[in-house]
Short mmCIF file of C-alpha atoms in Angstrom, two decimals:
data_model
loop_
_atom_site.label_atom_id
_atom_site.label_comp_id
_atom_site.label_asym_id
_atom_site.label_seq_id
_atom_site.Cartn_x
_atom_site.Cartn_y
_atom_site.Cartn_z
CA UNK A 1 -142.04 -36.72 162.60
CA UNK A 2 -143.71 -39.75 164.18
CA UNK A 3 -145.21 -42.64 162.21
CA UNK A 4 -147.06 -45.67 163.53
CA UNK A 5 -147.54 -48.97 161.70
CA UNK A 6 -150.51 -50.97 162.94
CA UNK A 7 -149.79 -54.55 162.01
CA UNK A 8 -146.12 -53.86 162.58
CA UNK A 9 -145.46 -57.48 163.52
CA UNK A 10 -146.04 -58.58 159.93
CA UNK A 11 -143.18 -60.50 158.36
CA UNK A 12 -143.37 -57.95 155.55
CA UNK A 13 -142.53 -55.02 157.83
CA UNK A 14 -138.75 -55.25 157.20
CA UNK A 15 -139.44 -54.29 153.57
CA UNK A 16 -141.15 -51.17 154.86
CA UNK A 17 -138.30 -50.49 157.30
CA UNK A 18 -135.74 -50.83 154.52
CA UNK A 19 -137.61 -48.22 152.48
CA UNK A 20 -137.83 -45.86 155.44
CA UNK A 21 -134.08 -46.23 155.98
CA UNK A 22 -133.08 -45.75 152.33
CA UNK A 23 -135.44 -42.84 151.72
CA UNK A 24 -134.94 -41.01 155.01
CA UNK A 25 -134.26 -37.70 153.26
CA UNK A 26 -137.74 -37.88 151.69
CA UNK A 27 -139.46 -38.96 154.89
CA UNK A 28 -137.42 -37.85 157.94
CA UNK A 29 -138.84 -40.13 160.64
CA UNK A 30 -137.79 -39.33 164.19
CA UNK A 31 -139.90 -42.02 165.85
CA UNK A 32 -141.44 -45.15 164.30
CA UNK A 33 -143.85 -47.21 166.38
CA UNK A 34 -144.66 -50.80 165.39
CA UNK A 35 -148.01 -51.84 166.87
CA UNK A 36 -149.15 -55.46 166.96
CA UNK A 37 -150.98 -57.74 169.42
CA UNK A 38 -148.59 -60.64 168.68
CA UNK A 39 -145.78 -59.85 171.12
CA UNK A 40 -143.52 -62.71 170.01
CA UNK A 41 -143.60 -61.66 166.34
CA UNK A 42 -143.28 -58.02 167.29
CA UNK A 43 -140.09 -58.66 169.26
CA UNK A 44 -138.49 -60.45 166.30
CA UNK A 45 -139.56 -57.88 163.70
CA UNK A 46 -138.73 -54.94 165.96
CA UNK A 47 -135.25 -56.26 166.64
CA UNK A 48 -134.50 -56.64 162.93
CA UNK A 49 -136.01 -53.22 162.23
CA UNK A 50 -133.64 -51.57 164.70
CA UNK A 51 -130.66 -53.38 163.20
CA UNK A 52 -131.66 -52.26 159.67
CA UNK A 53 -131.90 -48.65 160.83
CA UNK A 54 -128.55 -48.91 162.60
CA UNK A 55 -126.78 -50.46 159.63
CA UNK A 56 -128.07 -47.79 157.26
CA UNK A 57 -127.31 -44.96 159.68
CA UNK A 58 -130.91 -43.90 160.28
CA UNK A 59 -131.11 -41.79 163.47
CA UNK A 60 -134.78 -42.53 164.11
CA UNK A 61 -136.02 -44.41 167.16
CA UNK A 62 -138.07 -47.60 166.74
CA UNK A 63 -140.58 -48.50 169.46
CA UNK A 64 -142.75 -51.62 169.69
CA UNK A 65 -146.03 -51.94 171.56
CA UNK A 66 -149.23 -53.96 171.64
CA UNK A 67 -151.17 -50.92 172.88
CA UNK A 68 -152.88 -49.22 169.94
CA UNK A 69 -153.72 -46.06 171.88
CA UNK A 70 -150.14 -45.60 173.05
CA UNK A 71 -148.75 -46.45 169.64
CA UNK A 72 -150.78 -43.91 167.66
CA UNK A 73 -150.55 -41.10 170.23
CA UNK A 74 -149.10 -37.97 168.58
CA UNK A 75 -148.45 -39.84 165.32
CA UNK A 76 -148.44 -37.68 162.20
CA UNK A 77 -149.47 -40.64 160.06
CA UNK A 78 -150.66 -44.17 160.78
CA UNK A 79 -150.16 -47.00 158.30
CA UNK A 80 -152.64 -49.87 158.51
CA UNK A 81 -151.42 -53.27 157.31
CA UNK A 82 -153.42 -55.72 159.39
CA UNK A 83 -154.78 -59.17 158.67
CA UNK A 84 -157.65 -60.06 161.01
CA UNK A 85 -157.50 -63.78 161.62
CA UNK A 86 -154.00 -64.12 160.18
CA UNK A 87 -152.96 -66.56 157.48
CA UNK A 88 -155.36 -69.16 158.89
CA UNK A 89 -158.34 -66.99 157.97
CA UNK A 90 -156.77 -66.23 154.61
CA UNK A 91 -156.40 -69.95 153.97
CA UNK A 92 -160.12 -70.35 154.53
CA UNK A 93 -160.91 -67.42 152.21
CA UNK A 94 -158.91 -69.15 149.49
CA UNK A 95 -160.40 -72.62 149.91
CA UNK A 96 -164.07 -72.81 150.87
CA UNK A 97 -165.33 -70.80 147.85
CA UNK A 98 -163.77 -73.47 145.62
CA UNK A 99 -166.26 -75.96 147.06
CA UNK A 100 -168.94 -74.05 145.13
CA UNK A 101 -166.87 -73.74 141.97
CA UNK A 102 -166.04 -70.08 142.65
CA UNK A 103 -162.72 -68.24 142.96
CA UNK A 104 -161.00 -68.62 146.31
CA UNK A 105 -159.08 -65.38 146.78
CA UNK A 106 -158.52 -63.00 149.69
CA UNK A 107 -159.50 -59.74 147.99
CA UNK A 108 -162.26 -60.59 145.53
CA UNK A 109 -165.25 -62.89 145.32
CA UNK A 110 -166.59 -64.60 148.43
CA UNK A 111 -163.19 -64.72 150.13
CA UNK A 112 -162.73 -61.01 149.61
CA UNK A 113 -166.12 -60.35 151.15
CA UNK A 114 -165.22 -62.49 154.17
CA UNK A 115 -162.06 -60.46 154.65
CA UNK A 116 -164.01 -57.20 154.39
CA UNK A 117 -166.52 -58.35 157.00
CA UNK A 118 -163.73 -59.28 159.42
CA UNK A 119 -161.65 -56.19 158.74
CA UNK A 120 -163.88 -53.12 158.44
CA UNK A 121 -165.08 -53.04 162.08
CA UNK A 122 -161.53 -53.51 163.39
CA UNK A 123 -160.12 -50.79 161.14
CA UNK A 124 -162.87 -48.34 162.10
CA UNK A 125 -162.16 -48.94 165.79
CA UNK A 126 -158.46 -48.24 165.25
CA UNK A 127 -159.30 -45.14 163.19
CA UNK A 128 -161.45 -43.76 166.01
CA UNK A 129 -158.52 -44.23 168.38
CA UNK A 130 -156.29 -42.35 165.94
CA UNK A 131 -158.83 -39.53 165.70
CA UNK A 132 -159.02 -39.22 169.48
CA UNK A 133 -155.23 -39.18 169.76
CA UNK A 134 -154.61 -36.76 166.90
CA UNK A 135 -157.47 -35.58 164.67
CA UNK A 136 -154.98 -34.22 162.13
CA UNK A 137 -153.16 -37.53 161.60
CA UNK A 138 -153.35 -39.16 158.19
CA UNK A 139 -154.37 -42.80 157.88
CA UNK A 140 -152.75 -44.70 155.01
CA UNK A 141 -154.55 -47.95 154.37
CA UNK A 142 -152.70 -50.89 152.86
CA UNK A 143 -155.13 -53.38 154.41
CA UNK A 144 -157.13 -55.41 151.91
CA UNK A 145 -159.65 -55.12 150.46
CA UNK A 146 -158.25 -51.61 150.13
CA UNK A 147 -161.16 -50.10 148.20
CA UNK A 148 -163.83 -51.20 150.67
CA UNK A 149 -161.73 -50.42 153.75
CA UNK A 150 -160.79 -46.95 152.45
CA UNK A 151 -164.42 -46.22 151.64
CA UNK A 152 -165.42 -47.19 155.18
CA UNK A 153 -162.78 -44.82 156.56
CA UNK A 154 -163.80 -41.92 154.34
CA UNK A 155 -167.51 -42.37 155.03
CA UNK A 156 -166.73 -42.21 158.76
CA UNK A 157 -164.98 -38.87 158.21
CA UNK A 158 -161.39 -39.98 158.67
CA UNK A 159 -158.40 -38.43 156.90
CA UNK A 160 -157.55 -41.51 154.85
CA UNK A 161 -155.97 -42.55 151.57
CA UNK A 162 -155.75 -46.11 150.29
CA UNK A 163 -152.57 -47.56 148.85
CA UNK A 164 -151.81 -50.56 146.64
CA UNK A 165 -148.54 -51.69 145.07
CA UNK A 166 -149.96 -52.79 141.68
CA UNK A 167 -149.42 -49.43 139.97
CA UNK A 168 -145.88 -48.90 141.24
CA UNK A 169 -145.09 -52.44 140.14
CA UNK A 170 -146.24 -51.66 136.61
CA UNK A 171 -144.35 -48.36 136.66
CA UNK A 172 -141.13 -50.15 137.57
CA UNK A 173 -141.71 -52.88 135.01
CA UNK A 174 -142.41 -50.46 132.15
CA UNK A 175 -139.41 -48.31 133.09
CA UNK A 176 -137.19 -51.38 132.94
CA UNK A 177 -138.54 -52.42 129.54
CA UNK A 178 -138.10 -48.88 128.17
CA UNK A 179 -134.71 -48.35 129.84
CA UNK A 180 -135.81 -45.14 131.55
CA UNK A 181 -136.09 -44.13 135.20
CA UNK A 182 -139.37 -44.89 137.01
CA UNK A 183 -139.92 -41.18 137.52
CA UNK A 184 -140.22 -40.73 133.76
CA UNK A 185 -143.21 -43.08 133.60
CA UNK A 186 -146.74 -41.75 134.07
CA UNK A 187 -149.53 -44.31 134.05
CA UNK A 188 -153.06 -43.75 132.79
CA UNK A 189 -154.15 -46.11 135.54
CA UNK A 190 -157.93 -46.36 135.97
CA UNK A 191 -160.40 -48.52 137.88
CA UNK A 192 -161.00 -49.85 141.36
CA UNK A 193 -158.53 -51.46 143.70
CA UNK A 194 -157.48 -54.81 142.17
CA UNK A 195 -159.65 -54.03 139.13
CA UNK A 196 -157.57 -51.65 137.01
CA UNK A 197 -156.27 -51.18 133.51
CA UNK A 198 -153.24 -49.29 132.22
CA UNK A 199 -154.88 -47.31 129.40
CA UNK A 200 -151.70 -45.45 128.59
CA UNK A 201 -148.02 -45.31 129.52
CA UNK A 202 -146.66 -41.80 129.07
CA UNK A 203 -143.10 -40.55 129.08
CA UNK A 204 -142.45 -37.48 131.16
CA UNK A 205 -145.89 -36.80 132.63
CA UNK A 206 -149.65 -36.75 131.99
CA UNK A 207 -149.23 -34.97 128.65
CA UNK A 208 -146.27 -37.05 127.49
CA UNK A 209 -146.07 -39.43 124.56
CA UNK A 210 -148.19 -42.57 125.01
CA UNK A 211 -145.78 -45.45 124.41
CA UNK A 212 -148.17 -48.22 125.43
CA UNK A 213 -148.74 -49.40 121.83
CA UNK A 214 -144.98 -49.74 121.42
CA UNK A 215 -144.65 -51.57 124.71
CA UNK A 216 -147.29 -54.09 123.71
CA UNK A 217 -145.85 -54.53 120.22
CA UNK A 218 -142.26 -55.02 121.42
CA UNK A 219 -142.80 -56.68 124.79
CA UNK A 220 -146.26 -58.20 124.54
CA UNK A 221 -145.06 -61.76 125.15
CA UNK A 222 -143.33 -60.81 128.39
CA UNK A 223 -146.28 -58.71 129.57
CA UNK A 224 -148.77 -61.48 128.79
CA UNK A 225 -146.61 -64.04 130.58
CA UNK A 226 -146.50 -61.87 133.72
CA UNK A 227 -150.27 -61.43 133.57
CA UNK A 228 -150.76 -65.13 132.82
CA UNK A 229 -153.04 -64.18 129.96
CA UNK A 230 -152.77 -65.01 126.24
CA UNK A 231 -150.76 -62.52 124.20
CA UNK A 232 -153.71 -62.33 121.78
CA UNK A 233 -155.94 -60.92 124.53
CA UNK A 234 -153.47 -58.17 125.40
CA UNK A 235 -153.16 -57.31 121.70
CA UNK A 236 -156.95 -57.20 121.22
CA UNK A 237 -157.54 -55.05 124.29
CA UNK A 238 -154.67 -52.70 123.51
CA UNK A 239 -154.28 -52.02 127.24
CA UNK A 240 -152.55 -53.79 130.12
CA UNK A 241 -155.01 -55.16 132.68
CA UNK A 242 -154.03 -55.79 136.27
CA UNK A 243 -153.17 -59.43 136.90
CA UNK A 244 -156.24 -59.52 139.17
CA UNK A 245 -158.38 -59.26 136.02
CA UNK A 246 -157.45 -62.88 135.30
CA UNK A 247 -159.96 -63.86 138.00
CA UNK A 248 -162.64 -62.28 135.81
CA UNK A 249 -161.34 -62.99 132.30
CA UNK A 250 -160.35 -66.63 133.00
CA UNK A 251 -162.46 -67.51 136.04
CA UNK A 252 -163.08 -71.19 135.33
CA UNK A 253 -159.48 -71.82 134.33
CA UNK A 254 -158.25 -70.25 137.57
CA UNK A 255 -160.71 -72.27 139.66
CA UNK A 256 -159.37 -75.46 138.09
CA UNK A 257 -155.79 -74.38 138.81
CA UNK A 258 -156.51 -73.46 142.43
CA UNK A 259 -158.04 -76.87 143.03
CA UNK A 260 -154.80 -78.63 142.13
CA UNK A 261 -152.29 -76.94 144.44
CA UNK A 262 -151.87 -75.63 147.99
CA UNK A 263 -153.40 -72.24 148.73
CA UNK A 264 -151.27 -69.13 148.55
CA UNK A 265 -151.96 -68.70 152.27
CA UNK A 266 -150.36 -72.08 152.98
CA UNK A 267 -147.31 -71.09 150.96
CA UNK A 268 -147.03 -67.76 152.77
CA UNK A 269 -147.49 -69.37 156.19
CA UNK A 270 -144.54 -71.67 155.51
CA UNK A 271 -142.51 -68.73 154.25
CA UNK A 272 -143.39 -66.68 157.34
CA UNK A 273 -142.16 -69.44 159.64
CA UNK A 274 -138.82 -69.41 157.84
CA UNK A 275 -138.65 -65.60 157.84
CA UNK A 276 -139.35 -65.32 161.56
CA UNK A 277 -136.53 -67.77 162.25
CA UNK A 278 -134.23 -65.54 160.19
CA UNK A 279 -135.42 -62.40 161.99
CA UNK A 280 -134.38 -63.95 165.29
CA UNK A 281 -130.75 -64.06 164.17
CA UNK A 282 -129.01 -61.10 165.86
CA UNK A 283 -126.47 -61.00 163.03
CA UNK A 284 -129.15 -60.27 160.40
CA UNK A 285 -129.26 -56.53 159.68
CA UNK A 286 -130.93 -56.35 156.26
CA UNK A 287 -134.10 -57.67 154.69
CA UNK A 288 -133.50 -61.27 153.56
CA UNK A 289 -133.83 -62.25 149.89
CA UNK A 290 -136.68 -64.62 150.77
CA UNK A 291 -138.84 -61.61 151.63
CA UNK A 292 -139.12 -60.77 147.92
CA UNK A 293 -141.28 -63.90 147.49
CA UNK A 294 -143.67 -62.75 150.22
CA UNK A 295 -145.46 -60.29 147.90
CA UNK A 296 -146.05 -56.55 148.03
CA UNK A 297 -143.08 -55.52 145.89
CA UNK A 298 -142.23 -51.78 146.05
CA UNK A 299 -144.74 -51.21 148.87
CA UNK A 300 -142.11 -49.35 150.88
CA UNK A 301 -141.36 -46.88 148.07
CA UNK A 302 -145.06 -46.25 147.51
CA UNK A 303 -145.68 -45.78 151.24
CA UNK A 304 -142.79 -43.32 151.63
CA UNK A 305 -143.92 -41.37 148.58
CA UNK A 306 -147.50 -41.09 149.82
CA UNK A 307 -146.68 -40.32 153.46
CA UNK A 308 -144.15 -37.67 152.49
CA UNK A 309 -146.63 -36.03 150.13
CA UNK A 310 -149.41 -35.94 152.72
CA UNK A 311 -147.07 -34.64 155.42
CA UNK A 312 -145.49 -31.99 153.22
CA UNK A 313 -141.96 -33.39 153.27
CA UNK A 314 -141.61 -34.18 149.57
CA UNK A 315 -142.85 -37.11 147.53
CA UNK A 316 -144.13 -37.21 143.98
CA UNK A 317 -146.88 -34.66 143.32
CA UNK A 318 -148.81 -37.27 141.31
CA UNK A 319 -149.40 -40.77 142.66
CA UNK A 320 -151.80 -43.66 142.07
CA UNK A 321 -153.96 -44.01 145.18
CA UNK A 322 -157.41 -45.07 146.32
CA UNK A 323 -159.61 -42.08 147.08
CA UNK A 324 -163.15 -40.75 146.70
CA UNK A 325 -164.46 -40.59 143.15
CA UNK A 326 -166.05 -37.12 143.42
CA UNK A 327 -167.19 -37.09 139.80
CA UNK A 328 -163.99 -38.46 138.26
CA UNK A 329 -165.86 -41.47 136.85
CA UNK A 330 -169.28 -39.94 136.14
CA UNK A 331 -171.09 -43.28 136.13
CA UNK A 332 -170.14 -43.93 139.79
CA UNK A 333 -171.38 -42.27 142.99
CA UNK A 334 -169.19 -39.50 144.34
CA UNK A 335 -168.39 -41.50 147.48
CA UNK A 336 -167.22 -44.56 145.58
CA UNK A 337 -163.49 -45.20 146.06
CA UNK A 338 -161.52 -45.43 142.83
CA UNK A 339 -157.87 -46.14 142.06
CA UNK A 340 -156.41 -43.49 139.77
CA UNK A 341 -153.63 -40.94 139.46
CA UNK A 342 -154.14 -38.14 141.95
CA UNK A 343 -152.46 -34.93 143.02
CA UNK A 344 -151.12 -35.43 146.53
CA UNK A 345 -150.56 -32.64 149.05
CA UNK A 346 -151.22 -31.83 152.69
CA UNK A 347 -154.96 -31.60 151.94
CA UNK A 348 -155.12 -35.14 150.60
CA UNK A 349 -155.60 -36.79 147.21
CA UNK A 350 -157.37 -35.07 144.30
CA UNK A 351 -158.01 -37.41 141.35
CA UNK A 352 -156.85 -36.31 137.91
CA UNK A 353 -159.35 -36.25 135.05
CA UNK A 354 -159.56 -39.49 133.10
CA UNK A 355 -160.79 -40.09 129.55
CA UNK A 356 -164.23 -41.53 128.91
CA UNK A 357 -164.00 -45.26 129.53
CA UNK A 358 -164.91 -47.96 127.06
CA UNK A 359 -168.08 -49.81 128.20
CA UNK A 360 -165.95 -52.96 128.42
CA UNK A 361 -164.21 -51.44 131.46
CA UNK A 362 -166.89 -49.06 132.74
CA UNK A 363 -169.46 -51.86 132.95
CA UNK A 364 -167.30 -54.09 135.13
CA UNK A 365 -166.23 -51.15 137.29
CA UNK A 366 -169.88 -50.20 137.87
CA UNK A 367 -170.81 -53.80 138.67
CA UNK A 368 -168.02 -54.28 141.21
CA UNK A 369 -168.75 -50.86 142.75
CA UNK A 370 -172.35 -51.98 143.33
CA UNK A 371 -171.02 -55.11 145.02
CA UNK A 372 -168.71 -52.97 147.18
CA UNK A 373 -171.70 -50.84 148.24
CA UNK A 374 -173.46 -53.97 149.48
CA UNK A 375 -170.28 -55.43 150.97
CA UNK A 376 -169.70 -52.32 153.06
CA UNK A 377 -173.32 -52.35 154.21
CA UNK A 378 -172.89 -55.97 155.31
CA UNK A 379 -169.62 -55.15 157.08
CA UNK A 380 -171.17 -52.21 158.96
CA UNK A 381 -174.57 -53.67 159.80
CA UNK A 382 -174.17 -57.43 159.54
CA UNK A 383 -176.91 -59.95 158.82
CA UNK A 384 -177.19 -63.01 156.64
CA UNK A 385 -179.44 -61.29 154.07
CA UNK A 386 -176.92 -58.48 153.52
CA UNK A 387 -174.13 -61.02 153.01
CA UNK A 388 -176.29 -62.92 150.51
CA UNK A 389 -177.10 -59.77 148.53
CA UNK A 390 -173.45 -58.77 148.32
CA UNK A 391 -172.49 -62.23 147.05
CA UNK A 392 -175.33 -62.28 144.55
CA UNK A 393 -174.21 -58.90 143.21
CA UNK A 394 -170.59 -59.99 142.69
CA UNK A 395 -169.88 -60.70 138.99
CA UNK A 396 -167.79 -63.75 139.93
CA UNK A 397 -170.83 -65.32 141.66
CA UNK A 398 -174.12 -63.88 140.42
CA UNK A 399 -176.33 -66.99 140.85
CA UNK A 400 -178.67 -67.39 143.80
CA UNK A 401 -177.78 -71.05 144.33
CA UNK A 402 -174.09 -70.20 144.68
CA UNK A 403 -174.83 -67.11 146.77
CA UNK A 404 -176.94 -69.12 149.22
CA UNK A 405 -174.30 -71.81 149.68
CA UNK A 406 -171.46 -69.31 149.94
CA UNK A 407 -173.34 -67.26 152.52
CA UNK A 408 -173.65 -70.29 154.78
CA UNK A 409 -169.99 -71.20 154.33
CA UNK A 410 -168.79 -67.62 154.90
CA UNK A 411 -170.68 -67.31 158.18
CA UNK A 412 -169.64 -70.77 159.37
CA UNK A 413 -165.95 -70.08 158.73
CA UNK A 414 -165.96 -66.54 160.18
CA UNK A 415 -168.39 -66.73 163.08
CA UNK A 416 -165.73 -65.89 165.67
CA UNK A 417 -164.98 -62.61 163.86
CA UNK A 418 -168.60 -61.54 163.22
CA UNK A 419 -170.25 -59.99 166.25
CA UNK A 420 -173.72 -60.38 164.73
CA UNK A 421 -173.39 -64.07 163.73
#
């Protein structure tokens, strides 16, 4: 089995490598190719990756290359984890929207749109290269904004599934609170990428006992603290929203907070510098503790589970992924990409049925899906007017004065990445 990781020079790759090494019986990789244009980073990450495999007794071969075509040739699956423009572009996504009093964040709002515009054309080019090399290869997208990027891939006819670590993080957290194994936890996880709610937490499977009311009653303070939301809100909703919902439920409060501290991108950039220095140490043969602060917890377990399911080597039969709606949420178009529990096999991801959603959640999902429609159109076709319409449609913006100003700022800060600008 051959896997390729595009964006393999990321400082987060050692987390992925550690998962591949620990879970080699689930996903028996014979060759792993790390692909990245940044040769200096790739050398450091690749060296540590080989040492991790060696220490844990993994027999697989790790290859590094900056050549996408060579890297994906004959790959059974290709994982995408790229960041077009790097942390510098992310820093801009997180800062210039604040000048208009709007959220500065890399996956939602104006910053999220900027990232989509930079990313979608690059991902589609890579996907075409994968298709030419091996039309049967699966593409697993971890590149944000996952929902928009996955929709672009599916609309272009690629064999693709989107992946996020939010659901597996909740699964692990709930298992810990209930003192059960993660495999005993089934989430009624519904929504869009970075816009989801845990409507139920079931023991043993989809038909198991819903223990969410007990979780909230007994551990509501801890859950609310993790979400950075008032306990009273969690109690009133009776569900557990993703922490990304704070951008919607407490927008103005978050904007004030973001204006008083360095951006997350600046924090990560400093962390990456320290991590790369560690990776250059030939004595280091395990992922360093600092990596846990980098974000993306449990990504490796989720990636192994999904890849093994798609490639027929094991994995959980039910997993939370991003895939085509196809009637699952009847108020959305079939080609919308939703994030729900799905049955995973060699044919792909088939969403499980979900209960009728409360208008409180369905309304926001429909609104953000409409924005994603316009965002993808802007990413594929370009043009200032398409960018403006997408921003105007976003529920975190929604005023023409803001949308006009943000459009100008987005184009000014991303001109080098936008062929049409």
